[in-house]
Every structure is written in structure tokens, then in C-alpha cells.
mmCIF file of C-alpha atoms in Angstrom:
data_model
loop_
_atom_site.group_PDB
_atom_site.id
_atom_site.type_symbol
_atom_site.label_atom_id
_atom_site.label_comp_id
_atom_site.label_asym_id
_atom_site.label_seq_id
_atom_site.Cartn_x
_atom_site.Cartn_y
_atom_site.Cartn_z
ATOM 1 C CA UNK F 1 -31.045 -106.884 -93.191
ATOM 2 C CA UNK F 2 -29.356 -105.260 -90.114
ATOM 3 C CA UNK F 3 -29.695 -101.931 -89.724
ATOM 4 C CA UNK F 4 -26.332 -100.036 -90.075
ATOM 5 C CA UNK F 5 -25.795 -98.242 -86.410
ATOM 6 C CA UNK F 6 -24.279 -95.106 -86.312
ATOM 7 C CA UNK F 7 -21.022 -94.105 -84.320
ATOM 8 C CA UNK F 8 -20.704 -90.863 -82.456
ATOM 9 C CA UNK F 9 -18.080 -88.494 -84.121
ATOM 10 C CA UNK F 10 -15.231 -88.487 -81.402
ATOM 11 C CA UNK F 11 -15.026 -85.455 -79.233
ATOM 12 C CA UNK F 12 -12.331 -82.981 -80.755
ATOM 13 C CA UNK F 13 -10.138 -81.194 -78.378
ATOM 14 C CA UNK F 14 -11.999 -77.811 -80.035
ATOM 15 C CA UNK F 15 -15.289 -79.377 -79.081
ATOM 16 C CA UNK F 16 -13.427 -79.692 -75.176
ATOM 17 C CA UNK F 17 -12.112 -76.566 -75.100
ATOM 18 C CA UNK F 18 -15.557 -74.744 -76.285
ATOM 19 C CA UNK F 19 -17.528 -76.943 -73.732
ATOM 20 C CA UNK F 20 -17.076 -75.153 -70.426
ATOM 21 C CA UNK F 21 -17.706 -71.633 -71.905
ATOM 22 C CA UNK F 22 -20.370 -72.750 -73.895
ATOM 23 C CA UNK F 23 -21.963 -73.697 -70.798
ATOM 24 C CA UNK F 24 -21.089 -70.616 -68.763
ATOM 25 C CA UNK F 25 -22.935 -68.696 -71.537
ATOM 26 C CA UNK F 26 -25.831 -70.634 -71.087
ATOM 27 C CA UNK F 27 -25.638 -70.515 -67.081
ATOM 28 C CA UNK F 28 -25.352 -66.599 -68.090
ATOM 29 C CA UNK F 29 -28.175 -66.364 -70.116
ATOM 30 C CA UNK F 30 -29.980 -67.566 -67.644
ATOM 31 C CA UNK F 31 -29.796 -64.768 -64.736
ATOM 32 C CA UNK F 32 -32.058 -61.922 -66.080
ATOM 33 C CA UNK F 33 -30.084 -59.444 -63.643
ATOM 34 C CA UNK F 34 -26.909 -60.334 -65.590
ATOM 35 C CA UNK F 35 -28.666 -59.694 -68.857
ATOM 36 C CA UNK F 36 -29.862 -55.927 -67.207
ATOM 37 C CA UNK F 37 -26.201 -55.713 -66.349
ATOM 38 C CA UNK F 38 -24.851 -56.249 -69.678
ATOM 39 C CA UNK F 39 -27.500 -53.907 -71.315
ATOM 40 C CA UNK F 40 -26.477 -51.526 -68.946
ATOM 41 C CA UNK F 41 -22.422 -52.171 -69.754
ATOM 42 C CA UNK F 42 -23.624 -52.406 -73.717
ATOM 43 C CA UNK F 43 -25.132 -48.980 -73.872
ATOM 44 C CA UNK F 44 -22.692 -46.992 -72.638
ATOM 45 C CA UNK F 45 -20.112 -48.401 -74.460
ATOM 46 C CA UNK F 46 -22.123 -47.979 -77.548
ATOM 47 C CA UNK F 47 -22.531 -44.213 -75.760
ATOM 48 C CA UNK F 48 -18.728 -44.061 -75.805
ATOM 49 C CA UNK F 49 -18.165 -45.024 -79.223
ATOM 50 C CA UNK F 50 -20.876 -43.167 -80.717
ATOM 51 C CA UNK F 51 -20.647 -39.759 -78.329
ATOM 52 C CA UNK F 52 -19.982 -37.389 -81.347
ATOM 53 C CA UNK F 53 -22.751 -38.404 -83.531
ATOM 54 C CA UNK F 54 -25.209 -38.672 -80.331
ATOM 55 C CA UNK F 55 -24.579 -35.227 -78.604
ATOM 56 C CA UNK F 56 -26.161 -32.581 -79.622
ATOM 57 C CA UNK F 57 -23.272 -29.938 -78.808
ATOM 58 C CA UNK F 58 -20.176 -29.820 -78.394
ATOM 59 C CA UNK F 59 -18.482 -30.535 -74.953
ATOM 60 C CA UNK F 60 -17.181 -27.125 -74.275
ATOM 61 C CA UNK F 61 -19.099 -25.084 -76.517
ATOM 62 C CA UNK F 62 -19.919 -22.129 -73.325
ATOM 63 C CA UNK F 63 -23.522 -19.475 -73.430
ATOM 64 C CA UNK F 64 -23.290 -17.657 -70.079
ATOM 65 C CA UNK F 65 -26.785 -16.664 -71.601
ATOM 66 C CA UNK F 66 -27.466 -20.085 -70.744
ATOM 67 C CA UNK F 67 -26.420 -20.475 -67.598
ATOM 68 C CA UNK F 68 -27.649 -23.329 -64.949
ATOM 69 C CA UNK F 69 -31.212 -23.824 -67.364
ATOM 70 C CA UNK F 70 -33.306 -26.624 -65.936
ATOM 71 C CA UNK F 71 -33.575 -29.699 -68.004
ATOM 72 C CA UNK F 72 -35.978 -29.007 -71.117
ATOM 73 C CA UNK F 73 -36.739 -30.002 -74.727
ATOM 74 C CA UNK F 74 -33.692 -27.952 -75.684
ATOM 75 C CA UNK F 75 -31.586 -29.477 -73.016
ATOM 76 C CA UNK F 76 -32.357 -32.851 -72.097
ATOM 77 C CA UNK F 77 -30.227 -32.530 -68.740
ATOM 78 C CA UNK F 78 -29.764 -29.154 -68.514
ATOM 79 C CA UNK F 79 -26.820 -26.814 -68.608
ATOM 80 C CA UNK F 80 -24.101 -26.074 -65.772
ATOM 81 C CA UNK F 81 -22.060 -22.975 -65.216
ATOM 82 C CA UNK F 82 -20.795 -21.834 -68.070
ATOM 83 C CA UNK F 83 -24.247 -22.950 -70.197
ATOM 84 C CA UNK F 84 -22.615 -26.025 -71.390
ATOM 85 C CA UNK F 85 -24.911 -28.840 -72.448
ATOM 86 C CA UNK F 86 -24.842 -31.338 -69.450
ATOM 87 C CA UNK F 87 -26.086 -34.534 -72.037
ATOM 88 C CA UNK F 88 -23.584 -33.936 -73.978
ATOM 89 C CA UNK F 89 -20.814 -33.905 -71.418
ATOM 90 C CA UNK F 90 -22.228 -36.693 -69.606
ATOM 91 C CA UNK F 91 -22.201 -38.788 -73.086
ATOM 92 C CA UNK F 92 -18.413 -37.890 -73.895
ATOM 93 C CA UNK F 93 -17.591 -38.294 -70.113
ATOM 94 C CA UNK F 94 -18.635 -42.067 -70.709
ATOM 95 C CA UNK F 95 -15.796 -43.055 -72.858
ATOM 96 C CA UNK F 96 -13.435 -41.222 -70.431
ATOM 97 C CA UNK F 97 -14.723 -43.349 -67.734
ATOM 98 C CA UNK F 98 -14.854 -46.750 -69.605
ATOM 99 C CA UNK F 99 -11.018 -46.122 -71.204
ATOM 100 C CA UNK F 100 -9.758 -45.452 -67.372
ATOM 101 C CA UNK F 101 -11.832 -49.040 -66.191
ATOM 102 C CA UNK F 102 -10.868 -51.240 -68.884
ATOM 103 C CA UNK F 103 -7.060 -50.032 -69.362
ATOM 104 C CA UNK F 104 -6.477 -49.487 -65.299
ATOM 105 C CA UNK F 105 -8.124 -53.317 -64.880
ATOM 106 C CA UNK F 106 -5.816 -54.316 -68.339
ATOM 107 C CA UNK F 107 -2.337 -53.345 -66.555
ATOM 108 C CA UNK F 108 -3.522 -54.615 -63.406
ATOM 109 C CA UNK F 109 -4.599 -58.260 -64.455
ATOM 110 C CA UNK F 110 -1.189 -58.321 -66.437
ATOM 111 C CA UNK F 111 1.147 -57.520 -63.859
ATOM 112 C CA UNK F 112 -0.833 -58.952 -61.342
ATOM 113 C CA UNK F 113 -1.214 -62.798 -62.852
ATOM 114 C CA UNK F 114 2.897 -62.144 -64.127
ATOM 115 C CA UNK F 115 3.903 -62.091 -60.428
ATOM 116 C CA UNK F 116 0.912 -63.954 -58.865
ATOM 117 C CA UNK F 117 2.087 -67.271 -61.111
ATOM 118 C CA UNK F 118 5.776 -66.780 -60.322
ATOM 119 C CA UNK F 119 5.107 -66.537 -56.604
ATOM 120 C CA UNK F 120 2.940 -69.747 -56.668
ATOM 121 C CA UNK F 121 4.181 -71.382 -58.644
ATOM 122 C CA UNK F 122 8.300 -70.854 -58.060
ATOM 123 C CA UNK F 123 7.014 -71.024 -53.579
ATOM 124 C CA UNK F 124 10.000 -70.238 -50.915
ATOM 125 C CA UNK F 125 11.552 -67.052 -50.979
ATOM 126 C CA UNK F 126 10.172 -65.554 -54.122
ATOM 127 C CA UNK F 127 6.772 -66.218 -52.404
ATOM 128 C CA UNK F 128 7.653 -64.536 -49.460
ATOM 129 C CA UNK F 129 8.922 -61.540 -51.344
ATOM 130 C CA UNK F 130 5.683 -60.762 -53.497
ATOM 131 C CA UNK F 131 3.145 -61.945 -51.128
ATOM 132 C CA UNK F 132 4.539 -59.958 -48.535
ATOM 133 C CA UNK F 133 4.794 -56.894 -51.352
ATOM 134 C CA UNK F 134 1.523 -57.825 -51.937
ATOM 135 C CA UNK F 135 0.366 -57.501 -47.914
ATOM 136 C CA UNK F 136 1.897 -54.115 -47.520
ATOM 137 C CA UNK F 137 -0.187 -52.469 -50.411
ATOM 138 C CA UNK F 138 -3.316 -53.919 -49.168
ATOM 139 C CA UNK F 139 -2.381 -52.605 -45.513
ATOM 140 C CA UNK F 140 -3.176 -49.341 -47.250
ATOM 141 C CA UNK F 141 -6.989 -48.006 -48.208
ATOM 142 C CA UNK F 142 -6.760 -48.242 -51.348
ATOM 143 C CA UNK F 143 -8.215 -44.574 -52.392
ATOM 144 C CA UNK F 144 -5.817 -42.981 -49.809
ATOM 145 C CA UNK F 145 -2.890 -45.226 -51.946
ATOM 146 C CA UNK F 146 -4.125 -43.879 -55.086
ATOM 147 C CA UNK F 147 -4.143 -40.643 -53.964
ATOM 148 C CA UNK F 148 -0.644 -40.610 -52.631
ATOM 149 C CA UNK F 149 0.519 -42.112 -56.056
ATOM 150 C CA UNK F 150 -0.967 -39.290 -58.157
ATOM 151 C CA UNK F 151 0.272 -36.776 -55.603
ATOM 152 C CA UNK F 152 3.758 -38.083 -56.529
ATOM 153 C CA UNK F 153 3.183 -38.318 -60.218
ATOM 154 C CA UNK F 154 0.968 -35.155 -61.285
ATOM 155 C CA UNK F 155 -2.933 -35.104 -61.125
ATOM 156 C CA UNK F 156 -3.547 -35.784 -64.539
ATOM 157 C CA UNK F 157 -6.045 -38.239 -66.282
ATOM 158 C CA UNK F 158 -3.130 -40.454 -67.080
ATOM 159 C CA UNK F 159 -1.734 -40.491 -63.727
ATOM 160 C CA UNK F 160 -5.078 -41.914 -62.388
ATOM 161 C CA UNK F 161 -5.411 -44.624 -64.276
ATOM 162 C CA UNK F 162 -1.738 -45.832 -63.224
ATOM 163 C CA UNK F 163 -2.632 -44.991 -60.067
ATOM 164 C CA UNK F 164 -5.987 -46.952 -60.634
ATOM 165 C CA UNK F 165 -3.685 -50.113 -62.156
ATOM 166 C CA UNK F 166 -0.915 -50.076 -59.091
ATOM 167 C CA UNK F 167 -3.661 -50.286 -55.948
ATOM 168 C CA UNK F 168 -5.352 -53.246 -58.170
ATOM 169 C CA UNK F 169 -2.620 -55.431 -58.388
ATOM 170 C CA UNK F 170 -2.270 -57.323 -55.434
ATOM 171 C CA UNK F 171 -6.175 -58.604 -55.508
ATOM 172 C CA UNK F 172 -5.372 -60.418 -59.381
ATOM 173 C CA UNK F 173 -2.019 -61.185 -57.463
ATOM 174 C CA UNK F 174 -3.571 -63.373 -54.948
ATOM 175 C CA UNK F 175 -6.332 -64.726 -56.608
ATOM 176 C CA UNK F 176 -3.816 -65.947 -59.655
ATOM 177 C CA UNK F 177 -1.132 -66.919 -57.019
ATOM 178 C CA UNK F 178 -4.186 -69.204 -55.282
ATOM 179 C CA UNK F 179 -5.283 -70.632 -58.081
ATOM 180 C CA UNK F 180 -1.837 -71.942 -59.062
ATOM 181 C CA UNK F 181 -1.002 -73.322 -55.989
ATOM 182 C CA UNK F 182 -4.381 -75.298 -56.385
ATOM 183 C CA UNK F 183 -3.271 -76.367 -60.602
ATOM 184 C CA UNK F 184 0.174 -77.099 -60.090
ATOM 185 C CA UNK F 185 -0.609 -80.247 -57.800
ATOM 186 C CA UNK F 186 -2.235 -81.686 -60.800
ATOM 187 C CA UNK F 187 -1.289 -84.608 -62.500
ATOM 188 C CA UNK F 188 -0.952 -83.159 -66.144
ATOM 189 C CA UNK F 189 1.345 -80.283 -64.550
ATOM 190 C CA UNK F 190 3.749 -82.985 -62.966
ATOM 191 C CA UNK F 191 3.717 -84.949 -66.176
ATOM 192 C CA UNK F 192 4.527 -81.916 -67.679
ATOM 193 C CA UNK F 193 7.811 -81.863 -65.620
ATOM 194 C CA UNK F 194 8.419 -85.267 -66.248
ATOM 195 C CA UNK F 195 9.560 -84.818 -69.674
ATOM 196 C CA UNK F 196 11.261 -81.882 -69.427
ATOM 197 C CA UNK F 197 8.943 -78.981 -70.546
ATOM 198 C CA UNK F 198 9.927 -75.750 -69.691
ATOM 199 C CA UNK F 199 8.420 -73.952 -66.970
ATOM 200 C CA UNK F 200 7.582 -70.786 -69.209
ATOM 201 C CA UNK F 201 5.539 -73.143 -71.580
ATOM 202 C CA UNK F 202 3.918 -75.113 -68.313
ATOM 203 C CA UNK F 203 3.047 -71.637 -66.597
ATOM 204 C CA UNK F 204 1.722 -70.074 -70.117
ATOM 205 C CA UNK F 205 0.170 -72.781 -71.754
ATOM 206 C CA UNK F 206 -1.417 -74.480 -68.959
ATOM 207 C CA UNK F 207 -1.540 -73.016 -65.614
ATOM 208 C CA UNK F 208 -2.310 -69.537 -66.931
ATOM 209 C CA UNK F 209 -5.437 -70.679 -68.965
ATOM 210 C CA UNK F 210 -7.379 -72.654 -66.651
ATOM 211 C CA UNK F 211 -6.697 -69.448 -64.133
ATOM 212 C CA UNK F 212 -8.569 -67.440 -66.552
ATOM 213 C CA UNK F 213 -12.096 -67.836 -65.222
ATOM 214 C CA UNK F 214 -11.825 -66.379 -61.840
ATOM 215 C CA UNK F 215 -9.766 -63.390 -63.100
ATOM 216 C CA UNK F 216 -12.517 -62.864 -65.644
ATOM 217 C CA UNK F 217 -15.105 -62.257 -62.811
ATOM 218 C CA UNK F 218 -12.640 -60.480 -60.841
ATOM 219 C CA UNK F 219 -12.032 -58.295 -63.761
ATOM 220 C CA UNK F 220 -15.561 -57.673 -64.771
ATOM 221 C CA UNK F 221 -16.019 -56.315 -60.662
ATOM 222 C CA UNK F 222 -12.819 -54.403 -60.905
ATOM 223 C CA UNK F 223 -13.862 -52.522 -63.398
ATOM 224 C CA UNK F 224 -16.858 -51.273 -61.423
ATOM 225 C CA UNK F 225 -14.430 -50.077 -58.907
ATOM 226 C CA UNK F 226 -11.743 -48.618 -61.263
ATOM 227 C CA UNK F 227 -14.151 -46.176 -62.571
ATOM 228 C CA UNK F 228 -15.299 -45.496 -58.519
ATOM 229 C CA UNK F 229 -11.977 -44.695 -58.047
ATOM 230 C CA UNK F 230 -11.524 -42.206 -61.403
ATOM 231 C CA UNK F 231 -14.241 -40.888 -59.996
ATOM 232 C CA UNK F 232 -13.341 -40.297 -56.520
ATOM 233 C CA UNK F 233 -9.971 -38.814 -57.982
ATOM 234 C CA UNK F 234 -11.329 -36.820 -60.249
ATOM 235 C CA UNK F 235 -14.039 -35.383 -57.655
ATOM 236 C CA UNK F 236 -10.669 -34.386 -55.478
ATOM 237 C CA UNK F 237 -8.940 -32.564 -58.112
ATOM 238 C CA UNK F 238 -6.642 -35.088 -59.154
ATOM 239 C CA UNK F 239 -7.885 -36.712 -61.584
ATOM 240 C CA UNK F 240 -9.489 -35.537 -65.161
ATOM 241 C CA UNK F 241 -8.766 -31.734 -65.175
ATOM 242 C CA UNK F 242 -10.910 -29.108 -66.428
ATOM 243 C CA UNK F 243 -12.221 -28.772 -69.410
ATOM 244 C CA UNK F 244 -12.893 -32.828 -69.316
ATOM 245 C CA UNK F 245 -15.944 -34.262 -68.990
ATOM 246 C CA UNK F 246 -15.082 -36.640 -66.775
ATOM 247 C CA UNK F 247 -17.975 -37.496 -64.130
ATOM 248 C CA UNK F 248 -16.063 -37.111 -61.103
ATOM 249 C CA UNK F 249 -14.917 -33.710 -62.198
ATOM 250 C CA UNK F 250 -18.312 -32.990 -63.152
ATOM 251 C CA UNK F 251 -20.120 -33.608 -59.951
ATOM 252 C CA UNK F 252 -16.546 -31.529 -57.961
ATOM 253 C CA UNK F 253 -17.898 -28.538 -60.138
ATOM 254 C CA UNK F 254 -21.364 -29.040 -59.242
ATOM 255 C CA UNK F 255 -21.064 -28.789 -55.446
ATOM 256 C CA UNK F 256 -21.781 -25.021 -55.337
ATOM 257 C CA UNK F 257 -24.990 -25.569 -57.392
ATOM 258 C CA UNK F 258 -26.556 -27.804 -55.226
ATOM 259 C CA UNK F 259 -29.615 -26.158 -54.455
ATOM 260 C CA UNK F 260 -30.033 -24.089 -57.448
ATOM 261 C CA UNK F 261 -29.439 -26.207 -60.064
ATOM 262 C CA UNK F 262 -29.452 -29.862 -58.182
ATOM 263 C CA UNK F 263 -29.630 -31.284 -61.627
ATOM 264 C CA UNK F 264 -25.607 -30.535 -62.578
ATOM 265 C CA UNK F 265 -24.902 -33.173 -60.021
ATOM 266 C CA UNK F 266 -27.823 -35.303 -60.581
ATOM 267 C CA UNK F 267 -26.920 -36.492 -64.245
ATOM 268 C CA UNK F 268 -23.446 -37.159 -63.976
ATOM 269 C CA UNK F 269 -24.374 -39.266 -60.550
ATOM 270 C CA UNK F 270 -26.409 -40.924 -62.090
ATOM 271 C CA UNK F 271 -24.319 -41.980 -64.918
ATOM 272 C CA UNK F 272 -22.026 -43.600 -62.448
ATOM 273 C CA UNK F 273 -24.368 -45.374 -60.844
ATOM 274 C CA UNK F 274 -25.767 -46.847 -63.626
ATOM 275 C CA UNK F 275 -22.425 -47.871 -64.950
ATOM 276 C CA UNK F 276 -21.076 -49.244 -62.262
ATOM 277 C CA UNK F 277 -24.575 -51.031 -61.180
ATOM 278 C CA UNK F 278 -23.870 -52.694 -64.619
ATOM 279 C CA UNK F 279 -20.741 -54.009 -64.082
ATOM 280 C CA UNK F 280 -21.685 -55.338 -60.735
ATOM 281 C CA UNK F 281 -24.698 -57.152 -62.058
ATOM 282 C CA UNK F 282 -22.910 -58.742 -65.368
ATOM 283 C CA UNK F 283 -20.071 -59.836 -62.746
ATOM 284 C CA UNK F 284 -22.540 -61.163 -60.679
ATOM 285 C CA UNK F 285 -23.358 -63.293 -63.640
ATOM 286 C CA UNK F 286 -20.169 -64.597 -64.825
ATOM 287 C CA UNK F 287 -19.521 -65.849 -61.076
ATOM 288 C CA UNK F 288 -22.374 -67.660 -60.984
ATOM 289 C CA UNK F 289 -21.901 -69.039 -64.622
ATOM 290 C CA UNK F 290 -17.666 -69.793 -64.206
ATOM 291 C CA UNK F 291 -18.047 -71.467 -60.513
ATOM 292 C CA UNK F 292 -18.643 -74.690 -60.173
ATOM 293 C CA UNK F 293 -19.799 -74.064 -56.227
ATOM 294 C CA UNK F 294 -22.238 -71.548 -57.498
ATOM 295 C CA UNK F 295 -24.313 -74.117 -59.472
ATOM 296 C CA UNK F 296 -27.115 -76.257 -58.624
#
């Protein structure tokens, strides 16, 4: 008697789909800096989220009895000026910094990838418009831009992060108009002319997606420098205003303390640091783990 021989189950366009990202995640797994950088990235969002049940006062409660105390049992990081707890300012001031990253990078990769894809993909004069658009707000630093746009608007949390979204733009710009320049050559897009589908469906359905992976890593890096930038507002007085507990703020009204009480500024530099050391890290990772050049 023959043995019966077994047929493998056809690949499902599910199965095809998952593949790739299944295999980034592995890639990703594998770097143990992107791991710290995720950690990193996971705690303080789960500092964000869980701020008022973590701090131990509240964010403005004020003791002038309290005044610049060192760091202690009572006071993990100390207090600052007006004997506010520092820990618990620094905690709150985490979800202020992660809502400017992840919204400012949000409005940027949508308007960005909206006119990057119409400018590579459409080519002549609409091209030439955005890209050159695109050229003149990179000819700028991109702080001193920011700046000038929240001058104009009102310094104001709010302001910043549209501020924050604007001097972003052009990098998702070019990276999505590249990338579509490179995907609309392909043989599936041109058969996808062939009979007659429309060029929303072609750019949204297929050129759009298989852009995603670079704009992911570019994202997860962007964010790292969105909350630079809050920062660096917020440090000039044009950002977060008082009594927020945004970090940038935090380390403006800490300048005078210095050598007193270094630790007012050392906490909320820290915090930073840490978070944007995270973000640079888990990016880090996803580039390796999305680009085919980066592999072995």
C-alpha cells in the first residue's frame, strides 16, 4: 500500500501579506538595543497613562515651606521653587511630551505622504510645485521655522505641536514622493492602468501601502525629534506655559537654580534623554528589520 503524500495548503494572500512583517518582528527581536529602546518608549507611555495613580502629589499643589528640598524619601526628585513635587511633574510632563510627538509626527506623515504621492506620482509641473515647496522649508533650520510659526500663531502648547507638524512635512514628503517614483514603474501599477483603475484606488490601495515601511522608521525617529523640538520651544517660552509640566518649561524655570538646587534641571533632563534615547534605539530597530539593504 502506497503511502498517501500530503499537499502543502496553498499560500493565502493573508499568509503573504503577514509574511514580511512577521519577519521584520523577528529581525526586531533580534537587536537587544531595539528591545532597550522599546522598554524605554513602553514605560513612559505606561508613565503617561498611568501619571495620576503613580504621583504622589498633585502637579501644582505649592509649600514655599518646601522650597528647592534635595531629593529624599519624601521626595524622590526633589522639589523646585514653589515646593512642588518634581516626580510628580516630571511623570505628568510625560504624557504632555508623548501627545505633542505622536500627534505633531500624525499630521505630518498625513499631509506629508498626501502631497509626496501626488507629486510622484502625477511628475511635471505638480512636481515642480511641491518639491520646490518642499526645498524652500528645508532651506530653513527647522527650530528657527518653528519658532517663527508659533511667533505668528500664539505660544501656546497647541501652537507647538502645529508648528512641530508644518517643519516635518517635507522629510515624509520626500521620502513618500521617492518611494513612488521607485513603485509606480512596476509592472502591477501599469497593469493597473491597463484596465482602467482609477488613480485614487492605484495610489491608495497599492502605492501607499508598500510605502508604509520606510515612513514607519521615519516616523518612529521623528518622534524623537518632535518632542526635541517641544522641548526646545517650550525651554524659549513658547511652548507649554506655566503651570504645565512640560519638560522644556521645566528645565527654562530651573536655570536660576542651577547651583543650588542642580537637581530641578537634572530630572526633567533626564527624562528627555531617556525618551528620546528610546525612540532612537527602537527606530534603529525597525530600519534594520524593514530594509532589505540592512540585512545579512
Amino acid at each position: 500500500m502506497s503511502e498517501a503524500v500530503t499537499q502543502p495548503l496553498p499560500e493565502t494572500p493573508e499568509d503573504k501579506a503577514a509574511g514580511p512583517w512577521r519577519e521584520a518582528w523577528t529581525g526586531f527581536r533580534k537587536s537587544k538595543a531595539a528591545l532597550f529602546g522599546a522598554a524605554i518608549v513602553l514605560m513612559f507611555v505606561l508613565l503617561a497613562f498611568a501619571g495620576p495613580l503613580i504621583a504622589p502629589e498633585g502637579i501644582n499643589e505649592q509649600d514655599m515651606s518646601k522650597r528647592l528640598m534635595a531629593p529624599s524619601a519624601e521626595h524622590w526628585f526633589g522639589t523646585d521653587d514653589f515646593g512642588r513635587d518634581i516626580f510628580s511633574r516630571v511623570i505628568h510632563g510625560a504624557r504632555i511630551s508623548l501627545w505633542v510627538g505622536f500627534f505633531s509626527v500624525i499630521g505630518s506623515v498625513i499631509v506629508g505622504s498626501l502631497l509626496g504621492i501626488i507629486a510622484g506620482y502625477y511628475g511635471r509641473w505638480v512636481d515642480t510645485i511641491i518639491s520646490r515647496l518642499f526645498d524652500i522649508m528645508l532651506a530653513f533650520p527647522s527650530i528657527l521655522l518653528a519658532i517663527a510659526i508659533v511667533s505668528v500663531l500664539g505660544p501656546s502648547l497647541q501652537n507647538a505641536l502645529i508648528a512641530i507638524a508644518v517643519i516635518n512635512v517635507p522629510n515624509f514628503g520626500r521620502l513618500i514622493r521617492s518611494r513612488v517614483l521607485s513603485i509606480k514603474q512596476d509592472e502591477y501599477i501599469t497593469a493597473a492602468k491597463g484596465i482602467g483603475m482609477r488613480d485614487s484606488r492605484i495610489l491608495f490601495s497599492h502605492i501607499l501601502p508598500n510605502s508604509m515601511a520606510p515612513v514607519i522608521v521615519q516616523g518612529t525617529l521623528a518622534v524623537a525629534t518632535a518632542i526635541l523640538e517641544a522641548a526646545a520651544l517650550g525651554f524659549l517660552g513658547l511652548g507649554a506655559q506655566a503651570p504645565a509640566p512640560e519638560w522644556g518649561k521645566m528645565l527654562s524655570d530651573a536655570r536660576n537654580y542651577l547651583r543650588d538646587a542642580p537637581w530641578t534641571m537634572i530630572f526633567p533632563g533626564l527624562a528627555i534623554m531617556l525618551t528620546v534615547l528610546g525612540f532612537n534605539l527602537m527606530g534603529d530597530g525597525l530600519r534594520d528589520a524593514l530594509d532589505p539593504k540592512m540585512k545579512s
